[in-house]
mmCIF file of C-alpha atoms in Angstrom:
data_model
loop_
_atom_site.group_PDB
_atom_site.id
_atom_site.type_symbol
_atom_site.label_atom_id
_atom_site.label_comp_id
_atom_site.label_asym_id
_atom_site.label_seq_id
_atom_site.Cartn_x
_atom_site.Cartn_y
_atom_site.Cartn_z
ATOM 1 C CA SER T 19 0.149 -0.159 0.395
ATOM 2 C CA SER T 20 1.049 3.708 -0.679
ATOM 3 C CA PHE T 21 0.268 6.884 -0.007
ATOM 4 C CA GLY T 22 1.072 10.370 -2.619
ATOM 5 C CA ILE T 23 1.335 13.545 -0.444
ATOM 6 C CA ILE T 24 -0.228 17.202 -1.946
ATOM 7 C CA SER T 25 1.471 20.144 -0.813
ATOM 8 C CA VAL T 26 -0.990 23.333 -1.363
ATOM 9 C CA HIS T 27 0.485 27.215 -0.939
ATOM 10 C CA GLY T 28 -0.750 30.052 0.881
ATOM 11 C CA TYR T 29 -1.184 33.391 -0.348
ATOM 12 C CA TYR T 30 1.697 36.049 -1.208
ATOM 13 C CA PRO T 31 1.965 39.292 -1.310
ATOM 14 C CA LYS T 32 2.455 41.040 -4.711
ATOM 15 C CA ASN T 33 5.907 42.409 -3.846
ATOM 16 C CA TRP T 34 6.867 39.032 -1.374
ATOM 17 C CA PRO T 35 10.270 37.653 -2.169
ATOM 18 C CA TYR T 36 10.399 34.720 -1.055
ATOM 19 C CA LYS T 37 7.983 32.750 -3.063
ATOM 20 C CA GLY T 38 7.515 29.125 -1.672
ATOM 21 C CA LEU T 39 10.951 29.729 0.793
ATOM 22 C CA GLU T 40 8.678 28.661 3.413
ATOM 23 C CA TRP T 41 8.050 25.227 1.887
ATOM 24 C CA THR T 42 11.316 24.375 1.313
ATOM 25 C CA GLN T 43 12.714 22.269 4.675
ATOM 26 C CA ALA T 44 8.930 20.664 4.673
ATOM 27 C CA ILE T 45 8.788 19.279 1.901
ATOM 28 C CA HIS T 46 12.875 17.718 2.124
ATOM 29 C CA ILE T 47 11.428 16.507 5.101
ATOM 30 C CA LEU T 48 8.786 14.462 2.865
ATOM 31 C CA SER T 49 10.812 14.083 -0.218
ATOM 32 C CA ARG T 50 12.693 11.282 3.173
ATOM 33 C CA LEU T 51 9.040 9.155 3.215
ATOM 34 C CA GLU T 52 9.798 8.579 -0.245
ATOM 35 C CA LYS T 53 6.296 8.806 -1.272
ATOM 36 C CA PRO T 54 4.737 10.125 -4.258
ATOM 37 C CA LEU T 55 4.723 14.404 -4.055
ATOM 38 C CA TRP T 56 2.948 17.121 -5.877
ATOM 39 C CA TRP T 57 2.509 20.215 -5.288
ATOM 40 C CA PHE T 58 -0.669 22.345 -6.451
ATOM 41 C CA LYS T 59 -0.115 25.578 -7.754
ATOM 42 C CA TYR T 60 -2.879 27.470 -8.203
ATOM 43 C CA ASP T 61 -4.428 31.585 -8.440
ATOM 44 C CA TRP T 62 -4.705 33.070 -5.176
ATOM 45 C CA LEU T 63 -6.128 36.021 -6.614
ATOM 46 C CA GLN T 64 -9.194 33.642 -8.134
ATOM 47 C CA CYS T 65 -11.892 33.196 -6.092
ATOM 48 C CA PRO T 66 -11.278 30.132 -3.159
ATOM 49 C CA GLU T 67 -14.319 27.945 -4.859
ATOM 50 C CA TYR T 68 -12.177 27.860 -8.069
ATOM 51 C CA ASN T 69 -9.384 26.813 -6.746
ATOM 52 C CA VAL T 70 -11.112 24.323 -4.342
ATOM 53 C CA ASN T 71 -12.744 22.522 -7.827
ATOM 54 C CA LEU T 72 -9.461 23.424 -9.293
ATOM 55 C CA LEU T 73 -7.882 20.729 -6.517
ATOM 56 C CA SER T 74 -10.223 18.501 -7.053
ATOM 57 C CA SER T 75 -9.994 17.889 -10.375
ATOM 58 C CA SER T 76 -6.157 17.932 -10.210
ATOM 59 C CA ILE T 77 -7.270 15.097 -7.311
ATOM 60 C CA ASP T 78 -8.903 13.413 -9.713
ATOM 61 C CA SER T 79 -6.538 13.167 -12.075
ATOM 62 C CA ILE T 80 -3.726 11.554 -10.275
ATOM 63 C CA LEU T 81 -5.940 9.145 -9.034
ATOM 64 C CA ILE T 82 -6.477 7.938 -12.588
ATOM 65 C CA SER T 83 -2.723 8.145 -13.161
ATOM 66 C CA ASN T 84 -1.542 6.763 -10.451
ATOM 67 C CA GLN T 85 -3.765 3.817 -9.276
ATOM 68 C CA SER T 86 -1.416 1.951 -6.751
ATOM 69 C CA LEU T 87 -2.384 4.860 -4.241
ATOM 70 C CA ASP T 88 -4.704 4.076 -1.240
ATOM 71 C CA SER T 89 -4.879 7.135 0.374
ATOM 72 C CA LEU T 90 -3.907 10.633 0.041
ATOM 73 C CA TRP T 91 -2.729 13.325 2.247
ATOM 74 C CA ILE T 92 -3.347 16.530 0.958
ATOM 75 C CA ILE T 93 -1.122 19.548 3.397
ATOM 76 C CA GLY T 94 -2.002 23.197 2.784
ATOM 77 C CA HIS T 95 -0.908 26.324 4.696
ATOM 78 C CA SER T 96 -2.720 29.770 5.026
ATOM 79 C CA LEU T 97 -4.879 30.394 2.162
ATOM 80 C CA GLY T 98 -3.964 26.931 0.913
ATOM 81 C CA GLY T 99 -4.810 25.755 4.434
ATOM 82 C CA MET T 100 -7.903 27.412 3.570
ATOM 83 C CA ILE T 101 -8.512 25.899 0.191
ATOM 84 C CA VAL T 102 -8.002 22.467 0.951
ATOM 85 C CA THR T 103 -10.549 23.382 3.891
ATOM 86 C CA TYR T 104 -12.775 23.888 2.083
ATOM 87 C CA PHE T 105 -12.099 20.415 -0.670
ATOM 88 C CA ALA T 106 -12.165 18.311 2.157
ATOM 89 C CA GLU T 107 -15.720 19.764 3.426
ATOM 90 C CA GLU T 108 -17.168 18.993 -0.203
ATOM 91 C CA TRP T 109 -15.206 14.970 -0.213
ATOM 92 C CA ASN T 110 -17.814 12.368 -0.837
ATOM 93 C CA LYS T 111 -15.651 10.095 -2.757
ATOM 94 C CA THR T 112 -14.548 6.790 -0.941
ATOM 95 C CA PHE T 113 -11.089 7.127 -1.409
ATOM 96 C CA PRO T 114 -9.051 8.231 2.320
ATOM 97 C CA ILE T 115 -8.205 11.030 2.425
ATOM 98 C CA SER T 116 -6.229 13.180 5.447
ATOM 99 C CA ILE T 117 -6.218 16.493 5.397
ATOM 100 C CA HIS T 118 -3.431 18.783 6.809
ATOM 101 C CA SER T 119 -4.756 22.309 7.257
ATOM 102 C CA ILE T 120 -2.004 24.673 8.826
ATOM 103 C CA ALA T 121 -2.091 28.785 10.204
ATOM 104 C CA ALA T 122 -5.567 28.648 7.739
ATOM 105 C CA PRO T 123 -7.826 31.726 8.226
ATOM 106 C CA LEU T 124 -11.223 29.703 7.825
ATOM 107 C CA ILE T 125 -13.417 33.011 9.171
ATOM 108 C CA LEU T 126 -11.034 35.237 7.419
ATOM 109 C CA ARG T 127 -13.701 37.531 5.359
ATOM 110 C CA GLU T 128 -12.092 40.801 4.944
ATOM 111 C CA LYS T 129 -10.068 39.967 1.736
ATOM 112 C CA SER T 130 -12.628 37.630 0.204
ATOM 113 C CA LYS T 131 -13.992 39.416 -2.758
ATOM 114 C CA PRO T 132 -18.113 40.095 -2.793
ATOM 115 C CA ILE T 133 -18.624 38.192 -6.219
ATOM 116 C CA CYS T 134 -17.081 34.587 -3.997
ATOM 117 C CA ASN T 135 -18.937 32.165 -2.309
ATOM 118 C CA TYR T 136 -16.270 31.057 0.164
ATOM 119 C CA ARG T 137 -15.772 34.042 2.323
ATOM 120 C CA GLY T 138 -15.395 31.905 5.873
ATOM 121 C CA LYS T 139 -17.365 30.491 7.834
ATOM 122 C CA ASN T 140 -17.532 29.420 11.625
ATOM 123 C CA GLU T 141 -18.214 25.482 10.919
ATOM 124 C CA PHE T 142 -17.027 22.838 9.188
ATOM 125 C CA SER T 143 -18.684 19.240 8.917
ATOM 126 C CA PHE T 144 -15.912 16.428 7.128
ATOM 127 C CA ASN T 145 -17.440 12.973 5.407
ATOM 128 C CA VAL T 146 -16.290 8.943 7.445
ATOM 129 C CA GLY T 147 -13.363 8.823 3.926
ATOM 130 C CA VAL T 148 -11.874 12.661 5.856
ATOM 131 C CA ASN T 149 -9.568 12.455 8.233
ATOM 132 C CA PHE T 150 -8.948 15.926 9.473
ATOM 133 C CA PHE T 151 -6.188 18.364 10.827
ATOM 134 C CA GLN T 152 -6.459 21.491 11.516
ATOM 135 C CA TRP T 153 -3.157 22.634 13.077
ATOM 136 C CA LYS T 154 -3.131 26.576 15.203
ATOM 137 C CA THR T 155 -0.892 29.058 15.205
ATOM 138 C CA GLN T 156 -0.673 30.939 19.011
ATOM 139 C CA TYR T 157 -3.230 33.670 17.243
ATOM 140 C CA LYS T 158 -0.936 36.590 18.641
ATOM 141 C CA LEU T 159 2.459 34.954 17.867
ATOM 142 C CA ASP T 160 1.106 34.831 13.862
ATOM 143 C CA GLY T 161 2.869 37.732 12.568
ATOM 144 C CA ALA T 162 -0.953 36.840 9.538
ATOM 145 C CA PHE T 163 -3.320 36.579 12.062
ATOM 146 C CA LYS T 164 -1.583 39.177 15.616
ATOM 147 C CA ASP T 165 -3.463 43.075 13.808
ATOM 148 C CA LEU T 166 -6.573 40.900 13.551
ATOM 149 C CA GLU T 167 -8.984 41.900 16.527
ATOM 150 C CA TYR T 168 -10.298 38.215 16.067
ATOM 151 C CA ASP T 169 -8.539 34.365 15.378
ATOM 152 C CA PRO T 170 -9.289 33.660 12.007
ATOM 153 C CA GLN T 171 -9.324 29.702 13.142
ATOM 154 C CA ASN T 172 -11.561 29.385 16.167
ATOM 155 C CA VAL T 173 -13.970 27.424 14.237
ATOM 156 C CA LYS T 174 -16.023 24.587 14.630
ATOM 157 C CA LEU T 175 -15.068 21.531 13.215
ATOM 158 C CA LEU T 176 -17.455 18.261 13.464
ATOM 159 C CA ASN T 177 -15.325 14.917 12.464
ATOM 160 C CA GLY T 178 -12.590 16.772 12.617
ATOM 161 C CA LYS T 179 -9.410 17.280 15.397
ATOM 162 C CA SER T 180 -8.250 20.942 16.330
ATOM 163 C CA ILE T 181 -4.247 21.072 17.306
ATOM 164 C CA LEU T 182 -2.962 24.736 18.726
ATOM 165 C CA LEU T 183 0.637 24.700 17.644
ATOM 166 C CA PRO T 184 3.100 25.617 20.928
ATOM 167 C CA GLU T 185 4.166 29.315 21.445
ATOM 168 C CA TYR T 186 7.862 28.189 20.899
ATOM 169 C CA TRP T 187 9.977 25.064 19.000
ATOM 170 C CA GLU T 188 13.311 24.589 19.090
ATOM 171 C CA ASN T 189 13.834 27.944 20.924
ATOM 172 C CA GLU T 190 11.887 30.420 18.454
ATOM 173 C CA ARG T 191 8.979 31.543 18.127
ATOM 174 C CA LEU T 192 7.191 29.288 16.176
ATOM 175 C CA GLY T 193 4.779 31.590 13.844
ATOM 176 C CA HIS T 194 3.173 31.489 10.393
ATOM 177 C CA ASN T 195 5.874 30.722 8.031
ATOM 178 C CA ARG T 196 7.201 28.895 9.994
ATOM 179 C CA SER T 197 4.534 26.178 11.151
ATOM 180 C CA ILE T 198 4.779 24.090 8.023
ATOM 181 C CA LEU T 199 7.926 23.068 8.985
ATOM 182 C CA TYR T 200 6.773 22.211 12.557
ATOM 183 C CA VAL T 201 4.473 20.118 11.406
ATOM 184 C CA MET T 202 6.127 18.390 8.497
ATOM 185 C CA ASN T 203 8.373 17.084 11.983
ATOM 186 C CA GLN T 204 5.139 16.164 13.373
ATOM 187 C CA LEU T 205 4.108 14.111 10.052
ATOM 188 C CA LYS T 206 7.400 12.403 9.379
#
């Protein structure tokens, strides 16, 4: 039996110089598992539902092309975590998936386009074939969330598990981007 891994990046501001750098060490850790690994690149300027549909069709293609797979790990960070969470909620196939949503703004409303259907919500429910894990950063230590008036990670999960990350890891603050590396070290 074999599982595959799909990683889903987050949002990058227009002038962000190091797009994807926060995944470098994490992907190196995942590669040691010697499992198939895919990187899902999407347009973060599109509505989340567009990217959820794109992820879904990409996974369908992966499953057709890789029939030896018995399950998938789908790991999303930040906006990518939001995308994989919405995807997980819609997954109704018998093929088992494990979703790891890291530092994801699941109720963030301000940046949503008015034309988008997915604008964040307070509760998510997952079917039996979905093993869902939400990895939450310490809100006031997370550089992406600390200036918000609320923690955009605080949602109710039905049939899912929420894990609060520590404030510090290896003598350093465990913030938004570093949370990926922490979670990969827990999964290896």
